[in-house]
Tab-separated table of C-alpha atoms in Angstrom:
chain	number	residue	atom	x	y	z
A	1	UNK	CA	-28.082	11.089	-2.887
A	2	UNK	CA	-31.707	11.993	-3.455
A	3	UNK	CA	-31.206	15.591	-4.529
A	4	UNK	CA	-28.663	17.328	-6.691
A	5	UNK	CA	-28.078	19.896	-3.966
A	6	UNK	CA	-26.704	17.174	-1.692
A	7	UNK	CA	-24.353	15.689	-4.265
A	8	UNK	CA	-21.057	14.498	-2.839
A	9	UNK	CA	-17.715	15.643	-4.178
A	10	UNK	CA	-17.016	12.049	-5.277
A	11	UNK	CA	-19.682	9.682	-6.571
A	12	UNK	CA	-18.415	6.619	-4.710
A	13	UNK	CA	-20.993	4.245	-6.147
A	14	UNK	CA	-19.967	5.298	-9.641
A	15	UNK	CA	-16.317	4.714	-8.726
A	16	UNK	CA	-17.130	1.122	-7.730
A	17	UNK	CA	-19.281	0.571	-10.816
A	18	UNK	CA	-16.621	1.994	-13.157
A	19	UNK	CA	-13.788	0.001	-11.621
A	20	UNK	CA	-15.666	-3.302	-11.636
A	21	UNK	CA	-16.787	-2.729	-15.223
A	22	UNK	CA	-13.321	-2.006	-16.615
A	23	UNK	CA	-11.134	-4.261	-14.478
A	24	UNK	CA	-9.510	-7.064	-16.441
A	25	UNK	CA	-11.116	-10.496	-16.126
A	26	UNK	CA	-9.345	-12.930	-13.840
A	27	UNK	CA	-7.671	-16.180	-14.892
A	28	UNK	CA	-9.809	-19.032	-16.143
A	29	UNK	CA	-10.487	-21.397	-13.227
A	30	UNK	CA	-13.250	-23.876	-12.480
A	31	UNK	CA	-15.516	-23.472	-9.454
A	32	UNK	CA	-13.833	-26.402	-7.744
A	33	UNK	CA	-10.382	-24.941	-8.370
A	34	UNK	CA	-11.500	-21.535	-7.109
A	35	UNK	CA	-12.833	-23.058	-3.878
A	36	UNK	CA	-9.578	-24.972	-3.419
A	37	UNK	CA	-7.491	-21.809	-3.890
A	38	UNK	CA	-9.576	-19.890	-1.346
A	39	UNK	CA	-9.312	-22.691	1.205
A	40	UNK	CA	-5.558	-22.999	0.717
A	41	UNK	CA	-4.972	-19.265	1.079
A	42	UNK	CA	-6.887	-19.274	4.345
A	43	UNK	CA	-4.768	-22.169	5.631
A	44	UNK	CA	-1.574	-20.432	4.587
A	45	UNK	CA	-2.653	-17.178	6.252
A	46	UNK	CA	-3.247	-19.040	9.509
A	47	UNK	CA	0.054	-20.926	9.299
A	48	UNK	CA	1.894	-17.691	8.495
A	49	UNK	CA	0.938	-16.187	11.857
A	50	UNK	CA	3.190	-18.591	13.753
A	51	UNK	CA	6.027	-18.331	11.227
A	52	UNK	CA	6.043	-14.524	11.206
A	53	UNK	CA	5.675	-14.075	14.952
A	54	UNK	CA	8.448	-16.570	15.639
A	55	UNK	CA	10.833	-14.882	13.235
A	56	UNK	CA	10.105	-11.227	14.052
A	57	UNK	CA	9.624	-11.578	17.827
A	58	UNK	CA	7.330	-8.547	17.647
A	59	UNK	CA	4.646	-10.182	19.815
A	60	UNK	CA	5.899	-10.735	23.411
A	61	UNK	CA	5.377	-14.166	24.968
A	62	UNK	CA	2.019	-14.410	26.714
A	63	UNK	CA	0.610	-11.425	24.801
A	64	UNK	CA	-2.062	-12.099	22.232
A	65	UNK	CA	-2.836	-9.111	19.979
A	66	UNK	CA	-6.323	-8.475	18.748
A	67	UNK	CA	-7.301	-10.854	16.003
A	68	UNK	CA	-8.257	-9.417	12.627
A	69	UNK	CA	-10.081	-11.291	9.866
A	70	UNK	CA	-8.519	-12.736	6.737
A	71	UNK	CA	-10.666	-12.074	3.658
A	72	UNK	CA	-9.916	-13.917	0.432
A	73	UNK	CA	-11.462	-11.653	-2.220
A	74	UNK	CA	-11.804	-11.295	-5.968
A	75	UNK	CA	-10.894	-8.112	-7.841
A	76	UNK	CA	-14.324	-6.571	-7.292
A	77	UNK	CA	-14.058	-7.256	-3.557
A	78	UNK	CA	-10.671	-5.529	-3.435
A	79	UNK	CA	-12.184	-2.544	-5.261
A	80	UNK	CA	-15.097	-2.239	-2.829
A	81	UNK	CA	-12.782	-2.457	0.176
A	82	UNK	CA	-10.495	0.263	-1.137
A	83	UNK	CA	-13.328	2.588	-2.129
A	84	UNK	CA	-14.646	2.250	1.434
A	85	UNK	CA	-11.174	3.026	2.759
A	86	UNK	CA	-10.730	6.047	0.497
A	87	UNK	CA	-14.161	7.335	1.432
A	88	UNK	CA	-13.316	7.223	5.133
A	89	UNK	CA	-9.807	8.625	4.779
A	90	UNK	CA	-10.724	11.485	2.441
A	91	UNK	CA	-13.876	12.537	4.296
A	92	UNK	CA	-12.356	15.587	6.094
A	93	UNK	CA	-10.733	16.890	2.890
A	94	UNK	CA	-13.877	16.460	0.795
A	95	UNK	CA	-15.993	18.180	3.424
A	96	UNK	CA	-13.605	21.134	3.349
A	97	UNK	CA	-13.743	21.254	-0.454
A	98	UNK	CA	-17.533	21.043	-0.388
A	99	UNK	CA	-17.669	24.032	1.952
A	100	UNK	CA	-15.652	26.021	-0.619
A	101	UNK	CA	-18.055	25.139	-3.441
A	102	UNK	CA	-20.123	28.060	-4.778
A	103	UNK	CA	-23.625	28.261	-3.380
A	104	UNK	CA	-26.936	28.151	-5.218
A	105	UNK	CA	-28.003	26.050	-8.202
A	106	UNK	CA	-24.715	26.588	-10.058
A	107	UNK	CA	-22.710	25.147	-7.204
A	108	UNK	CA	-25.088	22.214	-6.892
A	109	UNK	CA	-24.815	21.358	-10.584
A	110	UNK	CA	-21.031	21.724	-10.535
A	111	UNK	CA	-20.904	19.491	-7.493
A	112	UNK	CA	-23.009	16.792	-9.090
A	113	UNK	CA	-21.073	16.831	-12.358
A	114	UNK	CA	-17.717	17.051	-10.602
A	115	UNK	CA	-18.624	14.164	-8.312
A	116	UNK	CA	-19.416	11.927	-11.264
A	117	UNK	CA	-16.248	12.905	-13.135
A	118	UNK	CA	-14.135	12.226	-10.060
A	119	UNK	CA	-15.962	8.951	-9.465
A	120	UNK	CA	-15.139	7.790	-12.985
A	121	UNK	CA	-11.481	8.855	-12.654
A	122	UNK	CA	-11.097	7.048	-9.329
A	123	UNK	CA	-12.829	4.006	-10.792
A	124	UNK	CA	-10.444	3.876	-13.753
A	125	UNK	CA	-7.436	4.113	-11.432
A	126	UNK	CA	-8.731	1.301	-9.236
A	127	UNK	CA	-9.521	-0.851	-12.270
A	128	UNK	CA	-5.835	-0.586	-13.233
A	129	UNK	CA	-4.594	-1.455	-9.750
A	130	UNK	CA	-7.127	-4.179	-8.960
A	131	UNK	CA	-5.512	-6.693	-11.300
A	132	UNK	CA	-2.030	-6.121	-9.828
A	133	UNK	CA	-2.375	-6.242	-6.044
A	134	UNK	CA	-1.714	-9.673	-4.513
A	135	UNK	CA	-2.657	-8.766	-0.970
A	136	UNK	CA	-3.151	-5.836	1.360
A	137	UNK	CA	-3.676	-5.063	5.022
A	138	UNK	CA	-6.595	-2.638	4.760
A	139	UNK	CA	-6.961	-0.583	7.909
A	140	UNK	CA	-9.133	2.464	7.224
A	141	UNK	CA	-12.509	1.211	5.948
A	142	UNK	CA	-15.143	1.037	8.709
A	143	UNK	CA	-16.341	-2.484	9.551
A	144	UNK	CA	-19.391	-3.784	7.730
A	145	UNK	CA	-20.918	-7.212	7.170
A	146	UNK	CA	-18.949	-7.443	3.928
A	147	UNK	CA	-15.771	-5.999	5.485
A	148	UNK	CA	-15.532	-7.253	9.081
A	149	UNK	CA	-12.676	-5.941	11.215
A	150	UNK	CA	-11.283	-6.184	14.722
A	151	UNK	CA	-12.090	-3.536	17.310
A	152	UNK	CA	-8.999	-1.595	16.254
A	153	UNK	CA	-9.984	-1.779	12.594
A	154	UNK	CA	-8.214	-3.616	9.849
A	155	UNK	CA	-8.518	-6.759	7.820
A	156	UNK	CA	-6.126	-8.799	5.695
A	157	UNK	CA	-7.107	-9.040	2.027
A	158	UNK	CA	-5.715	-11.756	-0.242
A	159	UNK	CA	-6.713	-11.254	-3.895
A	160	UNK	CA	-7.106	-14.824	-5.125
A	161	UNK	CA	-7.349	-14.267	-8.926
A	162	UNK	CA	-4.231	-12.104	-8.947
A	163	UNK	CA	-2.232	-14.652	-6.980
A	164	UNK	CA	-3.291	-17.404	-9.416
A	165	UNK	CA	-2.506	-15.178	-12.402
A	166	UNK	CA	1.036	-14.385	-11.188
A	167	UNK	CA	1.905	-17.945	-10.161
A	168	UNK	CA	0.923	-19.087	-13.664
A	169	UNK	CA	2.784	-16.240	-15.339
A	170	UNK	CA	5.951	-17.023	-13.384
A	171	UNK	CA	5.502	-20.773	-13.823
A	172	UNK	CA	6.293	-21.507	-10.175
A	173	UNK	CA	4.921	-24.036	-7.724
A	174	UNK	CA	1.456	-22.658	-6.865
A	175	UNK	CA	1.365	-23.988	-3.290
A	176	UNK	CA	4.773	-22.506	-2.484
A	177	UNK	CA	3.869	-19.195	-4.097
A	178	UNK	CA	0.617	-18.872	-2.149
A	179	UNK	CA	2.423	-19.445	1.134
A	180	UNK	CA	5.182	-17.016	0.131
A	181	UNK	CA	2.643	-14.259	-0.569
A	182	UNK	CA	0.816	-15.048	2.674
A	183	UNK	CA	4.051	-14.590	4.650
A	184	UNK	CA	4.499	-11.076	3.236
A	185	UNK	CA	0.931	-10.006	3.931
A	186	UNK	CA	0.844	-11.624	7.377
A	187	UNK	CA	3.892	-9.530	8.265
A	188	UNK	CA	1.840	-6.403	7.573
A	189	UNK	CA	-0.950	-7.697	9.791
A	190	UNK	CA	1.584	-8.395	12.553
A	191	UNK	CA	3.009	-4.881	12.182
A	192	UNK	CA	-0.372	-3.252	12.765
A	193	UNK	CA	-1.700	-5.631	15.427
A	194	UNK	CA	1.612	-5.790	17.274
A	195	UNK	CA	2.214	-2.014	17.232
A	196	UNK	CA	-1.025	-0.471	18.552
A	197	UNK	CA	-0.053	3.149	17.811
A	198	UNK	CA	0.949	2.550	14.184
A	199	UNK	CA	-2.477	2.866	12.561
A	200	UNK	CA	-3.327	6.145	14.346
A	201	UNK	CA	0.125	7.528	13.549
A	202	UNK	CA	-0.256	6.796	9.849
A	203	UNK	CA	-3.766	8.183	9.743
A	204	UNK	CA	-2.592	11.335	11.508
A	205	UNK	CA	0.209	11.859	8.982
A	206	UNK	CA	-2.167	11.316	6.067
A	207	UNK	CA	-4.756	13.701	7.509
A	208	UNK	CA	-2.076	16.350	8.059
A	209	UNK	CA	-0.969	15.822	4.460
A	210	UNK	CA	-4.534	16.241	3.208
A	211	UNK	CA	-5.105	19.258	5.443
A	212	UNK	CA	-2.300	21.038	3.574
A	213	UNK	CA	-4.012	20.400	0.235
A	214	UNK	CA	-4.853	23.483	-1.776
A	215	UNK	CA	-8.631	23.516	-2.232
A	216	UNK	CA	-8.830	26.621	-4.395
A	217	UNK	CA	-9.725	25.307	-7.890
A	218	UNK	CA	-7.475	27.801	-9.726
A	219	UNK	CA	-4.487	26.834	-7.583
A	220	UNK	CA	-5.103	23.156	-8.203
A	221	UNK	CA	-5.420	23.759	-11.967
A	222	UNK	CA	-2.166	25.726	-11.993
A	223	UNK	CA	-0.333	22.928	-10.181
A	224	UNK	CA	-1.737	20.339	-12.556
A	225	UNK	CA	-0.685	22.479	-15.522
A	226	UNK	CA	2.864	22.643	-14.180
A	227	UNK	CA	2.832	18.902	-13.650
A	228	UNK	CA	1.567	18.252	-17.165
A	229	UNK	CA	4.290	20.442	-18.675
A	230	UNK	CA	6.915	18.605	-16.669
A	231	UNK	CA	5.673	15.199	-17.787
A	232	UNK	CA	4.793	15.964	-21.401
A	233	UNK	CA	8.141	16.788	-22.953
A	234	UNK	CA	8.972	20.270	-21.762
A	235	UNK	CA	12.536	18.957	-21.481
A	236	UNK	CA	14.494	17.518	-24.446
A	237	UNK	CA	13.840	13.920	-25.388
A	238	UNK	CA	16.102	11.549	-23.509
A	239	UNK	CA	16.819	13.983	-20.677
A	240	UNK	CA	15.967	12.356	-17.387
A	241	UNK	CA	13.710	13.902	-14.794
A	242	UNK	CA	16.330	14.292	-12.075
A	243	UNK	CA	13.761	14.648	-9.307
A	244	UNK	CA	11.996	11.474	-10.427
A	245	UNK	CA	8.684	13.036	-9.376
A	246	UNK	CA	5.402	11.389	-10.233
A	247	UNK	CA	2.250	13.349	-10.971
A	248	UNK	CA	1.208	12.905	-7.338
A	249	UNK	CA	4.457	14.382	-6.006
A	250	UNK	CA	4.556	17.277	-8.444
A	251	UNK	CA	1.306	18.793	-7.206
A	252	UNK	CA	2.374	18.941	-3.534
A	253	UNK	CA	3.120	22.029	-1.445
A	254	UNK	CA	6.455	22.341	0.416
A	255	UNK	CA	4.728	21.417	3.693
A	256	UNK	CA	3.251	18.341	2.066
A	257	UNK	CA	6.655	17.292	0.758
A	258	UNK	CA	7.949	17.160	4.332
A	259	UNK	CA	5.039	14.972	5.374
A	260	UNK	CA	5.452	12.887	2.229
A	261	UNK	CA	9.082	12.302	3.212
A	262	UNK	CA	8.007	10.943	6.604
A	263	UNK	CA	5.308	8.780	5.027
A	264	UNK	CA	7.782	7.452	2.462
A	265	UNK	CA	10.153	6.432	5.259
A	266	UNK	CA	7.401	4.605	7.161
A	267	UNK	CA	6.125	2.811	4.065
A	268	UNK	CA	9.682	1.852	3.109
A	269	UNK	CA	10.129	0.383	6.576
A	270	UNK	CA	6.861	-1.584	6.445
A	271	UNK	CA	7.376	-2.929	2.927
A	272	UNK	CA	11.067	-3.661	3.403
A	273	UNK	CA	10.394	-5.412	6.702
A	274	UNK	CA	7.749	-7.605	5.032
A	275	UNK	CA	10.180	-8.562	2.260
A	276	UNK	CA	12.930	-9.274	4.795
A	277	UNK	CA	10.629	-11.496	6.852
A	278	UNK	CA	9.318	-13.270	3.757
A	279	UNK	CA	12.885	-14.106	2.701
A	280	UNK	CA	13.947	-14.998	6.235
A	281	UNK	CA	11.104	-17.432	6.855
A	282	UNK	CA	10.904	-18.679	3.275
A	283	UNK	CA	13.836	-21.122	3.129
A	284	UNK	CA	12.463	-23.132	6.052
A	285	UNK	CA	8.879	-23.471	4.810
A	286	UNK	CA	8.859	-22.670	1.066
A	287	UNK	CA	11.033	-25.199	-0.788
A	288	UNK	CA	11.209	-23.241	-4.051
A	289	UNK	CA	11.644	-19.810	-2.464
A	290	UNK	CA	14.870	-18.996	-4.365
A	291	UNK	CA	13.228	-19.562	-7.742
A	292	UNK	CA	10.098	-17.646	-6.728
A	293	UNK	CA	12.071	-14.672	-5.419
A	294	UNK	CA	14.254	-14.419	-8.509
A	295	UNK	CA	11.358	-14.596	-10.951
A	296	UNK	CA	9.206	-12.233	-8.908
A	297	UNK	CA	11.964	-9.629	-8.679
A	298	UNK	CA	12.389	-9.759	-12.455
A	299	UNK	CA	8.662	-9.269	-12.885
A	300	UNK	CA	8.645	-6.286	-10.514
A	301	UNK	CA	11.502	-4.644	-12.382
A	302	UNK	CA	10.257	-5.013	-15.935
A	303	UNK	CA	6.499	-4.436	-15.571
A	304	UNK	CA	3.987	-6.077	-17.867
A	305	UNK	CA	4.290	-3.697	-20.847
A	306	UNK	CA	5.476	-0.265	-21.937
A	307	UNK	CA	2.040	1.118	-21.032
A	308	UNK	CA	2.308	-0.489	-17.602
A	309	UNK	CA	5.726	1.087	-17.069
A	310	UNK	CA	4.431	4.515	-18.124
A	311	UNK	CA	1.426	4.293	-15.817
A	312	UNK	CA	3.575	3.082	-12.936
A	313	UNK	CA	5.808	6.147	-13.244
A	314	UNK	CA	2.885	8.548	-13.664
A	315	UNK	CA	1.059	7.180	-10.626
A	316	UNK	CA	4.168	6.985	-8.468
A	317	UNK	CA	4.234	3.179	-8.379
A	318	UNK	CA	7.947	3.188	-9.201
A	319	UNK	CA	8.402	4.803	-5.805
A	320	UNK	CA	6.590	1.805	-4.331
A	321	UNK	CA	9.187	-0.490	-5.901
A	322	UNK	CA	11.995	1.607	-4.430
A	323	UNK	CA	10.332	1.291	-1.026
A	324	UNK	CA	10.612	-2.495	-1.173
A	325	UNK	CA	14.282	-2.315	-2.162
A	326	UNK	CA	15.458	0.489	0.102
A	327	UNK	CA	13.399	-0.654	3.074
A	328	UNK	CA	14.672	-4.222	2.842
A	329	UNK	CA	18.268	-2.975	2.743
A	330	UNK	CA	17.624	-0.841	5.827
A	331	UNK	CA	16.109	-3.719	7.801
A	332	UNK	CA	18.826	-6.160	6.778
A	333	UNK	CA	21.630	-3.738	7.693
A	334	UNK	CA	20.121	-2.909	11.091
A	335	UNK	CA	19.479	-6.568	11.972
A	336	UNK	CA	23.057	-7.435	11.021
A	337	UNK	CA	24.321	-4.617	13.254
A	338	UNK	CA	22.128	-4.921	16.375
A	339	UNK	CA	20.108	-8.143	15.938
A	340	UNK	CA	16.358	-8.620	15.623
A	341	UNK	CA	15.575	-7.378	19.133
A	342	UNK	CA	17.697	-4.304	18.487
A	343	UNK	CA	15.874	-3.683	15.249
A	344	UNK	CA	12.522	-4.029	17.022
A	345	UNK	CA	13.222	-0.798	18.886
A	346	UNK	CA	11.931	0.788	15.693
A	347	UNK	CA	8.398	-0.054	16.911
A	348	UNK	CA	8.801	1.737	20.276
A	349	UNK	CA	7.173	5.026	19.271
A	350	UNK	CA	6.872	7.401	16.303
A	351	UNK	CA	10.150	8.988	17.463
A	352	UNK	CA	12.062	5.751	16.812
A	353	UNK	CA	10.810	5.351	13.255
A	354	UNK	CA	13.568	5.971	10.693
A	355	UNK	CA	13.631	9.191	8.726
A	356	UNK	CA	13.836	9.135	4.954
A	357	UNK	CA	17.567	9.932	5.215
A	358	UNK	CA	18.085	7.115	7.725
A	359	UNK	CA	16.424	4.591	5.398
A	360	UNK	CA	19.321	5.304	3.026
A	361	UNK	CA	21.882	5.327	5.876
A	362	UNK	CA	20.890	2.658	8.436
A	363	UNK	CA	23.996	3.348	10.555
A	364	UNK	CA	22.591	6.818	11.319
A	365	UNK	CA	19.413	5.254	12.740
A	366	UNK	CA	21.462	2.832	14.847
A	367	UNK	CA	23.550	5.725	16.157
A	368	UNK	CA	20.500	7.830	16.996
A	369	UNK	CA	18.337	5.166	18.617
A	370	UNK	CA	20.866	2.813	20.194
A	371	UNK	CA	23.798	4.968	21.219
A	372	UNK	CA	21.523	7.604	22.665
A	373	UNK	CA	19.878	4.901	24.783
A	374	UNK	CA	23.211	3.599	26.117
A	375	UNK	CA	24.305	4.819	29.594
């Protein structure tokens, strides 16, 4: 921005600069090795298309969904892609907050300072996450030369240094591990390209969630104060937080909690489905899949350190781990009951998506969707 009066609520450039400055360095690899890893990941991503489509049967015969690019990126590339996605997704909320900002020079100064503070905070969060994400189907960032996308938006990101780091840490066959990861991420691409309404549905839920956000500064501060008290030892040492709420969940309104429940169910479905497909395809194409799965599950459960575990809980990443577990159980139970084609009714419309309660009780989803459809 060229003037302080036009300062944005978030300094996005500062967020990128902060994240790339503080992100951990990647594993030590030579240029030749790096080029080989990138080439192999691209081959695996292409091969995974056929494996995933054949197993899931989500893409009807004779129908070719819109192609979306596969981008093999480093940690800085993942950061830039996610900042672009956040910027697009949060635009309506930030515009509303900017309208509430006091006018005159005071408001302009507060906006400029607040934008830089928020940019640094977002950058620090992304620097933490950027060394942990193996891959992602990014769907919200607008297409650019650096981030090409199909007409419907979206691109598959594979974070090469993180994949190399984890395969070394687990001491597993690197070629098998790279294909195994590609199968998971390709499933996400198939979900979004094979279900045309899914992206708009998710974006609509997120925008409704953000629209319910309290933008009055005093209200936000009060909610954060309550959250801090809850997380800082207001209860006796050793007493568990029965709600299991993260900082993100604790600051939500009742209306937002309802939306969050629907979003949690959808994300559990998507993540659990990807794990189910990865395990279903794996034995046929990944020779060491059993060893990889066992070691990877152990790594997910324990985290890298006590600090990592604390940050995961604070940021709500433990909920992400539950999504993998609960979603996979849901998919497996439904497929066992009604077969893959019966399960695929879940992609018919937003009304056939499971609720949060149905994720925990797959038989209820089967009863609602299948028995209602029977004559």
